[in-house]
JSON list of C-alpha atoms in Angstrom, two decimals:
[
{"chain": "W", "resi": 1053, "resn": "UNK", "atom": "CA", "xyz": [-87.17, -60.22, -15.95]},
{"chain": "W", "resi": 1054, "resn": "UNK", "atom": "CA", "xyz": [-84.04, -58.21, -15.32]},
{"chain": "W", "resi": 1055, "resn": "UNK", "atom": "CA", "xyz": [-82.74, -56.77, -12.16]},
{"chain": "W", "resi": 1056, "resn": "UNK", "atom": "CA", "xyz": [-80.50, -53.66, -12.18]},
{"chain": "W", "resi": 1057, "resn": "UNK", "atom": "CA", "xyz": [-79.41, -50.75, -9.96]},
{"chain": "W", "resi": 1058, "resn": "UNK", "atom": "CA", "xyz": [-80.06, -47.11, -10.81]},
{"chain": "W", "resi": 1059, "resn": "UNK", "atom": "CA", "xyz": [-77.63, -44.21, -10.21]},
{"chain": "W", "resi": 1060, "resn": "UNK", "atom": "CA", "xyz": [-79.13, -43.55, -6.81]},
{"chain": "W", "resi": 1061, "resn": "UNK", "atom": "CA", "xyz": [-78.59, -47.24, -5.66]},
{"chain": "W", "resi": 1062, "resn": "UNK", "atom": "CA", "xyz": [-82.24, -48.40, -5.88]},
{"chain": "W", "resi": 1063, "resn": "UNK", "atom": "CA", "xyz": [-82.59, -51.87, -7.29]},
{"chain": "W", "resi": 1064, "resn": "UNK", "atom": "CA", "xyz": [-85.26, -52.07, -10.08]},
{"chain": "W", "resi": 1065, "resn": "UNK", "atom": "CA", "xyz": [-86.94, -55.07, -11.74]},
{"chain": "W", "resi": 1066, "resn": "UNK", "atom": "CA", "xyz": [-87.55, -54.69, -15.52]},
{"chain": "W", "resi": 1067, "resn": "UNK", "atom": "CA", "xyz": [-90.13, -57.02, -17.01]},
{"chain": "W", "resi": 1068, "resn": "UNK", "atom": "CA", "xyz": [-92.63, -57.32, -19.87]},
{"chain": "W", "resi": 1069, "resn": "UNK", "atom": "CA", "xyz": [-96.27, -56.15, -19.45]},
{"chain": "W", "resi": 1070, "resn": "UNK", "atom": "CA", "xyz": [-99.22, -57.24, -21.56]},
{"chain": "W", "resi": 1071, "resn": "UNK", "atom": "CA", "xyz": [-101.88, -54.78, -22.43]},
{"chain": "W", "resi": 1072, "resn": "UNK", "atom": "CA", "xyz": [-105.30, -56.51, -22.50]},
{"chain": "W", "resi": 1073, "resn": "UNK", "atom": "CA", "xyz": [-107.68, -55.84, -25.27]},
{"chain": "W", "resi": 1074, "resn": "UNK", "atom": "CA", "xyz": [-108.66, -56.76, -28.96]},
{"chain": "W", "resi": 1075, "resn": "UNK", "atom": "CA", "xyz": [-105.75, -54.72, -30.52]},
{"chain": "W", "resi": 1076, "resn": "UNK", "atom": "CA", "xyz": [-102.69, -57.05, -30.69]},
{"chain": "W", "resi": 1077, "resn": "UNK", "atom": "CA", "xyz": [-100.27, -54.51, -32.30]},
{"chain": "W", "resi": 1078, "resn": "UNK", "atom": "CA", "xyz": [-97.89, -53.20, -29.78]},
{"chain": "W", "resi": 1079, "resn": "UNK", "atom": "CA", "xyz": [-99.47, -55.18, -27.01]},
{"chain": "W", "resi": 1080, "resn": "UNK", "atom": "CA", "xyz": [-96.37, -55.76, -24.94]},
{"chain": "W", "resi": 1081, "resn": "UNK", "atom": "CA", "xyz": [-94.16, -53.12, -23.32]},
{"chain": "W", "resi": 1082, "resn": "UNK", "atom": "CA", "xyz": [-91.65, -52.72, -20.67]},
{"chain": "W", "resi": 1083, "resn": "UNK", "atom": "CA", "xyz": [-92.45, -52.18, -17.04]},
{"chain": "W", "resi": 1084, "resn": "UNK", "atom": "CA", "xyz": [-89.92, -51.31, -14.27]},
{"chain": "W", "resi": 1085, "resn": "UNK", "atom": "CA", "xyz": [-90.74, -51.64, -10.68]},
{"chain": "W", "resi": 1086, "resn": "UNK", "atom": "CA", "xyz": [-88.55, -50.89, -7.67]},
{"chain": "W", "resi": 1087, "resn": "UNK", "atom": "CA", "xyz": [-87.30, -54.32, -6.15]},
{"chain": "W", "resi": 1088, "resn": "UNK", "atom": "CA", "xyz": [-89.11, -53.28, -2.82]},
{"chain": "W", "resi": 1089, "resn": "UNK", "atom": "CA", "xyz": [-92.38, -53.98, -4.62]},
{"chain": "W", "resi": 1090, "resn": "UNK", "atom": "CA", "xyz": [-93.73, -50.43, -4.37]},
{"chain": "W", "resi": 1091, "resn": "UNK", "atom": "CA", "xyz": [-96.34, -50.82, -7.12]},
{"chain": "W", "resi": 1092, "resn": "UNK", "atom": "CA", "xyz": [-97.15, -47.12, -6.88]},
{"chain": "W", "resi": 1093, "resn": "UNK", "atom": "CA", "xyz": [-93.72, -46.37, -8.18]},
{"chain": "W", "resi": 1094, "resn": "UNK", "atom": "CA", "xyz": [-94.08, -48.61, -11.08]},
{"chain": "W", "resi": 1095, "resn": "UNK", "atom": "CA", "xyz": [-92.89, -47.10, -14.52]},
{"chain": "W", "resi": 1096, "resn": "UNK", "atom": "CA", "xyz": [-94.39, -48.30, -17.82]},
{"chain": "W", "resi": 1097, "resn": "UNK", "atom": "CA", "xyz": [-92.23, -47.56, -20.84]},
{"chain": "W", "resi": 1098, "resn": "UNK", "atom": "CA", "xyz": [-95.04, -46.90, -23.37]},
{"chain": "W", "resi": 1099, "resn": "UNK", "atom": "CA", "xyz": [-92.58, -45.84, -26.15]},
{"chain": "W", "resi": 1100, "resn": "UNK", "atom": "CA", "xyz": [-91.33, -49.26, -26.68]},
{"chain": "W", "resi": 1101, "resn": "UNK", "atom": "CA", "xyz": [-93.88, -51.78, -27.73]},
{"chain": "W", "resi": 1102, "resn": "UNK", "atom": "CA", "xyz": [-93.76, -55.26, -29.30]},
{"chain": "W", "resi": 1103, "resn": "UNK", "atom": "CA", "xyz": [-96.47, -57.62, -30.96]},
{"chain": "W", "resi": 1104, "resn": "UNK", "atom": "CA", "xyz": [-95.08, -60.62, -29.18]},
{"chain": "W", "resi": 1105, "resn": "UNK", "atom": "CA", "xyz": [-94.10, -61.63, -25.65]},
{"chain": "W", "resi": 1106, "resn": "UNK", "atom": "CA", "xyz": [-91.22, -63.57, -27.13]},
{"chain": "W", "resi": 1107, "resn": "UNK", "atom": "CA", "xyz": [-89.82, -60.57, -28.92]},
{"chain": "W", "resi": 1108, "resn": "UNK", "atom": "CA", "xyz": [-90.11, -58.26, -25.91]},
{"chain": "W", "resi": 1109, "resn": "UNK", "atom": "CA", "xyz": [-88.50, -60.66, -23.55]},
{"chain": "W", "resi": 1110, "resn": "UNK", "atom": "CA", "xyz": [-85.67, -61.27, -26.00]},
{"chain": "W", "resi": 1111, "resn": "UNK", "atom": "CA", "xyz": [-85.03, -57.48, -26.30]},
{"chain": "W", "resi": 1112, "resn": "UNK", "atom": "CA", "xyz": [-85.08, -57.17, -22.52]},
{"chain": "W", "resi": 1113, "resn": "UNK", "atom": "CA", "xyz": [-82.68, -59.98, -21.96]},
{"chain": "W", "resi": 1114, "resn": "UNK", "atom": "CA", "xyz": [-80.06, -58.64, -24.61]},
{"chain": "W", "resi": 1115, "resn": "UNK", "atom": "CA", "xyz": [-80.50, -54.95, -23.53]},
{"chain": "W", "resi": 1116, "resn": "UNK", "atom": "CA", "xyz": [-77.52, -53.36, -22.01]},
{"chain": "W", "resi": 1117, "resn": "UNK", "atom": "CA", "xyz": [-77.75, -52.37, -18.42]},
{"chain": "W", "resi": 1118, "resn": "UNK", "atom": "CA", "xyz": [-76.76, -48.77, -19.31]},
{"chain": "W", "resi": 1119, "resn": "UNK", "atom": "CA", "xyz": [-79.76, -48.62, -21.72]},
{"chain": "W", "resi": 1120, "resn": "UNK", "atom": "CA", "xyz": [-82.16, -49.80, -18.97]},
{"chain": "W", "resi": 1121, "resn": "UNK", "atom": "CA", "xyz": [-80.82, -47.04, -16.89]},
{"chain": "W", "resi": 1122, "resn": "UNK", "atom": "CA", "xyz": [-81.25, -44.46, -19.57]},
{"chain": "W", "resi": 1123, "resn": "UNK", "atom": "CA", "xyz": [-84.84, -45.50, -20.37]},
{"chain": "W", "resi": 1124, "resn": "UNK", "atom": "CA", "xyz": [-85.68, -45.32, -16.65]},
{"chain": "W", "resi": 1125, "resn": "UNK", "atom": "CA", "xyz": [-84.23, -42.05, -16.24]},
{"chain": "W", "resi": 1126, "resn": "UNK", "atom": "CA", "xyz": [-86.13, -40.85, -19.36]},
{"chain": "W", "resi": 1127, "resn": "UNK", "atom": "CA", "xyz": [-89.47, -42.38, -18.15]},
{"chain": "W", "resi": 1128, "resn": "UNK", "atom": "CA", "xyz": [-89.26, -41.02, -14.59]},
{"chain": "W", "resi": 1129, "resn": "UNK", "atom": "CA", "xyz": [-88.24, -37.53, -15.86]},
{"chain": "W", "resi": 1130, "resn": "UNK", "atom": "CA", "xyz": [-91.48, -37.48, -18.07]},
{"chain": "W", "resi": 1131, "resn": "UNK", "atom": "CA", "xyz": [-93.48, -38.60, -15.20]},
{"chain": "W", "resi": 1132, "resn": "UNK", "atom": "CA", "xyz": [-92.13, -35.86, -12.80]}
]
């Protein structure tokens, strides 16, 4: 998990989410949730997927904070 602050000052938690089912290809994705725990504002980044939790977590761990902010902006813009 990674905590970061968006341009508006909101603290977000980025983590890995597993999609349940028989298809293992692209089973893991990123999910970003406001640190206040508001699950109704959770944003899943469905355009980024991995086949293993280990790879997804390594990518999240090494991703620049500016990239996390950019992806959050992109995902929330699409959802609006």
